[in-house]
């Protein structure tokens, strides 16, 4: 890797209209390069800092998956444990059969129970409204009403558990399971068992004022191409720690987390996972096929087909590439993303991992997609 090539790729993406980008590359032994270009807000002149706090969105999922694997190692549950044994309230969830024009859902009981494996591999049947028109209709019917955050997780399943892969709120439910069996807030579980061993000092669900001052706001691209920064400030403490989307942290912290996956579970202040657990978790999971994403809410996501034409599979909460990417990552590499164009990958074959954060909506915005590709090519230059 040539640092100047990485810096140039990041700057080119900013020059193309992305307000600011923080990106970094790490090896097993530590950060190799960390850079920030642009501004945290499109309407202000202050430069973006590399220690800016970003919303990780679905990059949270791999942290929660790691905590779930720790629970399996500790014998608190098994992959095929029915979730209802751990959280009886999940039995309120039914399978969606139809939705009336006014948003009234019609459901039936699932034919099979949701297991920990289903939550971990996204085969539970839970989806996201931004990818499914029926769930989007349900969400629109509730617009203007106040629903407790935990209650919002009781959305219907799109199919029976175990039937197929569907990306959605499974990891939010898994976060609730972890908190229940550990009898702790998910924040405390992650801090003591992942953040502290990995020396991650700047990652949390919470947003006290001193952290909020460093928050990089997400921008949304409007239909005319202009960008609008989000005025929202996350709460000091969330109503629920959402294991599928709720963490805020720095790129440097997330690189520290990825090093544990590069290094067979080892971390500076203690082991995060056993080597044999990592070895199993990075393999292709039998019977799980990833499909392209449609867009039911264009303001949040474009239609996305990840690595079109490339052989790919699904590992534990991560997409696995089954062939080398020319000029990029090797076969066996793992990756995922957060909604605001936060992307990461773990290339164990090359001994590197990387994070690229634009804090820009919709997911896979054209400029963000081009910038990510250029960044990866620069990393492997």
Coordinates of C-alpha atoms in Angstrom, one line a residue:
X1 CA 0.0 0.0 0.0
X2 CA 1.1 3.5 -0.8
X3 CA -0.2 6.1 1.6
X4 CA -0.2 8.8 -0.9
X5 CA -2.4 6.7 -3.3
X6 CA -4.9 6.2 -0.5
X7 CA -5.0 9.9 0.4
X8 CA -5.5 10.8 -3.2
X9 CA -8.4 8.4 -3.6
X10 CA -10.1 9.8 -0.6
X11 CA -9.5 13.4 -1.7
X12 CA -10.9 12.6 -5.1
X13 CA -14.1 11.3 -3.6
X14 CA -14.4 14.5 -1.6
X15 CA -13.8 16.5 -4.7
X16 CA -16.6 14.7 -6.4
X17 CA -19.0 16.0 -3.8
X18 CA -18.9 13.9 -0.7
X19 CA -18.6 16.3 2.3
X20 CA -16.1 14.3 4.2
X21 CA -14.5 10.9 4.4
X22 CA -12.5 9.1 7.2
X23 CA -10.7 6.0 6.0
X24 CA -8.1 3.6 7.5
X25 CA -6.2 0.4 6.9
X26 CA -4.8 -1.9 9.5
X27 CA -2.6 -5.0 9.7
X28 CA -2.6 -7.5 12.6
X29 CA 0.1 -5.4 14.3
X30 CA -1.6 -2.0 14.1
X31 CA -2.9 0.8 12.0
X32 CA -1.0 1.3 8.7
X33 CA -2.7 4.4 7.6
X34 CA -5.6 6.6 8.8
X35 CA -6.8 9.7 6.9
X36 CA -9.6 12.3 7.0
X37 CA -10.5 14.6 4.1
X38 CA -13.2 17.2 3.6
X39 CA -15.5 18.6 6.2
X40 CA -17.9 17.1 8.8
X41 CA -20.7 19.4 7.5
X42 CA -21.2 20.5 3.9
X43 CA -22.3 24.0 5.1
X44 CA -19.4 24.7 7.4
X45 CA -15.7 25.2 6.7
X46 CA -14.1 23.3 9.6
X47 CA -11.9 20.4 8.5
X48 CA -12.9 16.8 9.3
X49 CA -10.8 15.2 12.0
X50 CA -9.7 11.5 11.9
X51 CA -11.1 11.1 15.4
X52 CA -14.6 12.2 14.4
X53 CA -17.3 10.0 15.9
X54 CA -19.4 8.3 13.2
X55 CA -22.7 6.4 13.3
X56 CA -21.7 2.8 12.6
X57 CA -25.3 1.8 11.6
X58 CA -25.1 -1.9 10.5
X59 CA -21.4 -2.1 11.1
X60 CA -22.7 -2.6 14.7
X61 CA -23.9 -6.0 13.7
X62 CA -20.5 -7.7 13.6
X63 CA -19.7 -6.4 17.1
X64 CA -23.0 -7.9 18.3
X65 CA -22.3 -11.1 16.4
X66 CA -18.9 -11.3 18.2
X67 CA -20.7 -11.0 21.6
X68 CA -23.1 -13.7 20.6
X69 CA -20.2 -16.0 19.7
X70 CA -18.7 -15.3 23.2
X71 CA -22.0 -16.4 24.7
X72 CA -21.9 -19.7 22.8
X73 CA -18.3 -20.2 23.9
X74 CA -19.5 -19.6 27.5
X75 CA -22.3 -22.1 27.2
X76 CA -25.1 -19.5 27.7
X77 CA -26.9 -20.7 24.6
X78 CA -26.3 -22.8 21.5
X79 CA -26.8 -22.1 17.9
X80 CA -30.0 -24.1 17.8
X81 CA -31.5 -22.8 21.0
X82 CA -35.0 -21.5 20.4
X83 CA -35.0 -17.7 21.1
X84 CA -38.3 -18.0 22.9
X85 CA -36.6 -19.9 25.7
X86 CA -34.4 -16.8 26.3
X87 CA -36.9 -14.1 25.3
X88 CA -40.5 -15.5 25.5
X89 CA -41.9 -12.2 24.1
X90 CA -40.6 -13.1 20.6
X91 CA -43.5 -15.5 20.4
X92 CA -45.7 -12.5 19.7
X93 CA -44.2 -12.3 16.2
X94 CA -46.1 -13.8 13.3
X95 CA -45.4 -14.4 9.6
X96 CA -46.8 -11.7 7.3
X97 CA -49.4 -13.1 4.8
X98 CA -50.8 -9.8 3.5
X99 CA -51.1 -6.1 4.2
X100 CA -54.3 -4.1 3.5
X101 CA -54.1 -0.8 1.7
X102 CA -54.5 1.0 5.1
X103 CA -51.5 -0.8 6.5
X104 CA -53.4 -3.5 8.5
X105 CA -51.2 -6.6 8.5
X106 CA -52.5 -10.2 8.5
X107 CA -50.2 -12.8 10.0
X108 CA -50.1 -16.5 10.9
X109 CA -47.9 -18.3 13.5
X110 CA -44.5 -19.4 12.2
X111 CA -44.2 -23.0 11.3
X112 CA -40.7 -23.3 12.9
X113 CA -39.3 -21.5 15.9
X114 CA -36.7 -18.7 15.6
X115 CA -33.3 -20.0 16.8
X116 CA -30.1 -18.2 17.7
X117 CA -28.7 -19.5 14.5
X118 CA -31.5 -17.8 12.6
X119 CA -30.8 -14.4 14.2
X120 CA -27.0 -14.8 13.7
X121 CA -27.3 -15.7 10.0
X122 CA -30.3 -13.5 9.1
X123 CA -32.5 -16.5 8.3
X124 CA -35.2 -15.6 11.0
X125 CA -37.5 -13.9 8.5
X126 CA -37.1 -10.4 10.0
X127 CA -36.6 -7.8 7.3
X128 CA -36.1 -4.0 6.9
X129 CA -38.8 -1.7 5.6
X130 CA -36.3 0.1 3.3
X131 CA -35.9 -3.1 1.3
X132 CA -39.5 -4.5 1.4
X133 CA -42.6 -2.7 0.1
X134 CA -45.0 -4.4 2.5
X135 CA -42.9 -3.5 5.6
X136 CA -42.6 0.1 4.1
X137 CA -46.4 0.2 3.9
X138 CA -46.7 -0.9 7.5
X139 CA -44.2 1.8 8.5
X140 CA -46.1 4.5 6.6
X141 CA -49.4 3.5 8.3
X142 CA -47.7 4.1 11.7
X143 CA -46.2 7.5 10.7
X144 CA -47.0 10.2 13.2
X145 CA -47.5 7.7 16.1
X146 CA -45.1 7.3 19.0
X147 CA -43.9 3.7 19.4
X148 CA -41.5 2.6 22.1
X149 CA -38.3 1.5 20.5
X150 CA -38.4 -2.0 21.8
X151 CA -42.0 -2.4 20.6
X152 CA -40.9 -1.4 17.1
X153 CA -39.0 -4.7 16.9
X154 CA -42.3 -6.7 17.0
X155 CA -42.7 -6.4 13.2
X156 CA -44.0 -9.5 11.3
X157 CA -41.6 -12.0 9.7
X158 CA -41.4 -12.1 5.9
X159 CA -41.2 -15.9 5.8
X160 CA -40.8 -18.8 8.1
X161 CA -37.6 -19.0 10.2
X162 CA -34.8 -21.0 8.5
X163 CA -36.4 -20.7 5.0
X164 CA -34.0 -18.3 3.5
X165 CA -31.6 -15.4 4.0
X166 CA -33.4 -12.0 4.6
X167 CA -31.4 -9.0 5.8
X168 CA -33.2 -7.2 8.6
X169 CA -33.5 -6.6 12.3
X170 CA -32.3 -10.0 13.5
X171 CA -29.2 -8.6 15.1
X172 CA -31.3 -6.1 17.1
X173 CA -33.2 -9.1 18.6
X174 CA -29.9 -10.9 19.2
X175 CA -28.7 -7.9 21.2
X176 CA -31.7 -8.3 23.4
X177 CA -30.9 -12.0 23.8
X178 CA -27.3 -11.2 24.8
X179 CA -28.4 -8.6 27.4
X180 CA -30.9 -11.0 28.8
X181 CA -28.6 -14.0 29.3
X182 CA -25.7 -11.8 30.6
X183 CA -28.2 -9.9 32.8
X184 CA -26.5 -6.6 31.8
X185 CA -27.1 -3.7 29.5
X186 CA -25.6 -4.6 26.0
X187 CA -23.4 -1.5 26.3
X188 CA -21.8 -3.0 29.4
X189 CA -21.4 -6.4 27.8
X190 CA -19.6 -5.0 24.8
X191 CA -17.4 -2.7 26.8
X192 CA -16.1 -5.3 29.2
X193 CA -15.8 -8.2 26.7
X194 CA -14.9 -6.4 23.4
X195 CA -14.1 -2.7 23.7
X196 CA -11.7 -3.0 26.7
X197 CA -9.8 -6.1 25.4
X198 CA -9.4 -4.4 21.9
X199 CA -8.4 -1.0 23.5
X200 CA -11.5 0.6 21.9
X201 CA -11.8 3.8 24.0
X202 CA -14.2 5.7 21.8
X203 CA -17.2 3.4 20.9
X204 CA -20.5 3.4 22.7
X205 CA -24.3 3.5 22.3
X206 CA -24.3 6.6 24.4
X207 CA -23.9 10.2 23.2
X208 CA -23.0 12.5 26.1
X209 CA -22.3 16.2 25.2
X210 CA -18.5 15.7 25.0
X211 CA -19.0 13.0 22.4
X212 CA -21.8 14.8 20.6
X213 CA -19.4 17.7 20.0
X214 CA -17.2 15.3 17.8
X215 CA -20.2 13.7 16.0
X216 CA -19.9 13.7 12.2
X217 CA -23.5 14.3 11.0
X218 CA -24.9 12.1 8.2
X219 CA -25.9 13.9 5.0
X220 CA -28.8 13.0 2.8
X221 CA -28.6 13.5 -1.0
X222 CA -31.9 15.0 -2.1
X223 CA -33.6 14.3 -5.5
X224 CA -31.9 17.4 -7.0
X225 CA -28.4 16.1 -6.0
X226 CA -27.9 18.6 -3.2
X227 CA -26.9 17.5 0.3
X228 CA -28.6 18.2 3.6
X229 CA -26.9 17.5 6.9
X230 CA -29.0 15.7 9.5
X231 CA -29.9 18.0 12.4
X232 CA -30.5 15.0 14.7
X233 CA -28.4 14.5 17.8
X234 CA -28.6 11.0 19.3
X235 CA -29.8 10.7 22.9
X236 CA -27.3 10.7 25.8
X237 CA -28.5 7.1 26.5
X238 CA -30.8 5.3 24.0
X239 CA -34.1 3.8 25.1
X240 CA -32.7 0.4 23.9
X241 CA -29.2 -0.7 22.9
X242 CA -29.9 -1.8 19.3
X243 CA -27.4 -4.5 18.5
X244 CA -28.0 -4.2 14.8
X245 CA -27.5 -0.5 14.3
X246 CA -26.9 1.6 17.4
X247 CA -23.1 2.1 18.0
X248 CA -21.2 5.3 17.5
X249 CA -17.4 5.2 17.4
X250 CA -14.3 6.2 15.5
X251 CA -12.7 4.6 12.5
X252 CA -9.6 3.9 14.5
X253 CA -11.6 2.0 17.1
X254 CA -13.3 -0.1 14.5
X255 CA -10.0 -1.0 13.0
X256 CA -8.9 -2.2 16.4
X257 CA -12.0 -4.4 16.5
X258 CA -11.2 -5.8 13.0
X259 CA -7.7 -6.7 14.2
X260 CA -9.2 -9.2 16.5
X261 CA -10.8 -10.9 13.5
X262 CA -7.6 -10.7 11.6
X263 CA -5.6 -12.2 14.5
X264 CA -7.7 -15.3 15.3
X265 CA -9.5 -13.6 18.2
X266 CA -6.5 -12.1 20.0
X267 CA -6.5 -8.5 21.3
X268 CA -4.1 -6.3 23.2
X269 CA -5.8 -6.7 26.6
X270 CA -7.2 -10.2 26.3
X271 CA -8.6 -12.8 23.9
X272 CA -12.0 -11.8 22.4
X273 CA -12.7 -15.2 20.7
X274 CA -11.1 -18.6 20.5
X275 CA -9.2 -19.3 17.3
X276 CA -11.5 -22.3 16.5
X277 CA -14.5 -20.0 16.8
X278 CA -13.1 -17.5 14.4
X279 CA -12.1 -20.4 12.0
X280 CA -15.7 -21.6 11.9
X281 CA -17.3 -18.1 11.8
X282 CA -15.4 -17.0 8.7
X283 CA -16.4 -20.0 6.6
X284 CA -19.4 -20.0 4.2
X285 CA -22.5 -21.1 6.1
X286 CA -24.3 -24.0 4.3
X287 CA -27.6 -23.3 2.7
X288 CA -27.4 -19.5 3.0
X289 CA -27.6 -17.5 -0.3
X290 CA -27.3 -13.7 -0.4
X291 CA -29.6 -11.9 -2.9
X292 CA -29.6 -8.4 -4.3
X293 CA -31.4 -5.6 -2.4
X294 CA -34.5 -3.8 -3.8
X295 CA -35.3 -0.3 -2.6
X296 CA -38.6 0.5 -1.0
X297 CA -37.4 3.8 0.5
X298 CA -35.1 5.5 -2.1
X299 CA -34.1 8.3 0.4
X300 CA -32.4 5.6 2.5
X301 CA -31.0 3.1 -0.1
X302 CA -30.5 2.5 -3.8
X303 CA -31.1 -1.0 -5.2
X304 CA -27.9 -2.8 -4.5
X305 CA -26.3 -5.9 -5.9
X306 CA -23.1 -6.6 -4.0
X307 CA -20.2 -7.8 -6.2
X308 CA -22.4 -8.6 -9.2
X309 CA -21.2 -11.6 -11.2
X310 CA -18.8 -12.7 -8.4
X311 CA -19.0 -15.9 -6.4
X312 CA -20.0 -15.0 -2.9
X313 CA -21.5 -16.6 0.2
X314 CA -22.5 -15.7 3.8
X315 CA -20.3 -16.2 6.9
X316 CA -21.3 -15.1 10.4
X317 CA -23.0 -11.7 9.8
X318 CA -20.6 -11.0 7.0
X319 CA -20.5 -11.3 3.2
X320 CA -17.8 -13.7 2.0
X321 CA -16.1 -13.3 -1.4
X322 CA -15.3 -16.6 -3.0
X323 CA -12.9 -15.3 -5.6
X324 CA -10.1 -12.8 -5.8
X325 CA -11.2 -9.3 -6.8
X326 CA -8.8 -8.0 -9.5
X327 CA -6.8 -5.2 -7.9
X328 CA -8.5 -5.8 -4.6
X329 CA -9.2 -8.2 -1.8
X330 CA -8.6 -11.9 -1.9
X331 CA -10.9 -14.9 -2.0
X332 CA -12.2 -15.6 1.5
X333 CA -12.4 -11.9 2.4
X334 CA -15.3 -10.8 4.6
X335 CA -17.1 -7.5 4.4
X336 CA -20.2 -5.6 5.4
X337 CA -21.4 -2.0 5.7
X338 CA -23.5 0.6 7.6
X339 CA -26.4 2.5 6.1
X340 CA -24.6 5.9 5.8
X341 CA -21.9 4.3 3.4
X342 CA -19.7 3.0 6.2
X343 CA -17.9 0.0 4.6
X344 CA -15.4 -2.4 6.0
X345 CA -13.6 -5.5 4.9
X346 CA -11.4 -8.2 6.5
X347 CA -8.9 -9.8 4.2
X348 CA -7.3 -12.5 6.3
X349 CA -5.4 -13.8 3.3
X350 CA -3.6 -10.5 2.8
X351 CA -3.4 -9.7 6.5
X352 CA -5.2 -6.4 6.3
X353 CA -8.6 -4.9 7.1
X354 CA -10.0 -1.5 6.2
X355 CA -12.8 0.9 7.0
X356 CA -14.2 3.7 4.7
X357 CA -16.8 6.1 6.1
X358 CA -18.7 8.8 4.1
X359 CA -21.7 9.4 6.5
X360 CA -23.8 9.9 3.4
X361 CA -27.3 8.6 2.5
X362 CA -28.6 6.8 0.5
X363 CA -26.7 3.6 0.9
X364 CA -24.6 3.0 -2.2
X365 CA -24.9 6.6 -3.4
X366 CA -23.2 6.8 -6.8
X367 CA -20.3 9.0 -5.7
X368 CA -19.8 6.9 -2.5
X369 CA -19.7 3.7 -4.5
X370 CA -17.1 5.1 -6.9
X371 CA -15.1 6.4 -4.0
X372 CA -15.1 3.1 -2.2
X373 CA -13.9 1.3 -5.3
X374 CA -11.0 3.8 -5.8
X375 CA -10.1 3.5 -2.1
X376 CA -9.8 -0.3 -2.3
X377 CA -7.7 -0.1 -5.4
X378 CA -5.4 2.3 -3.6
X379 CA -5.1 0.1 -0.6
X380 CA -3.9 -2.8 -2.8
X381 CA -1.6 -0.6 -4.9

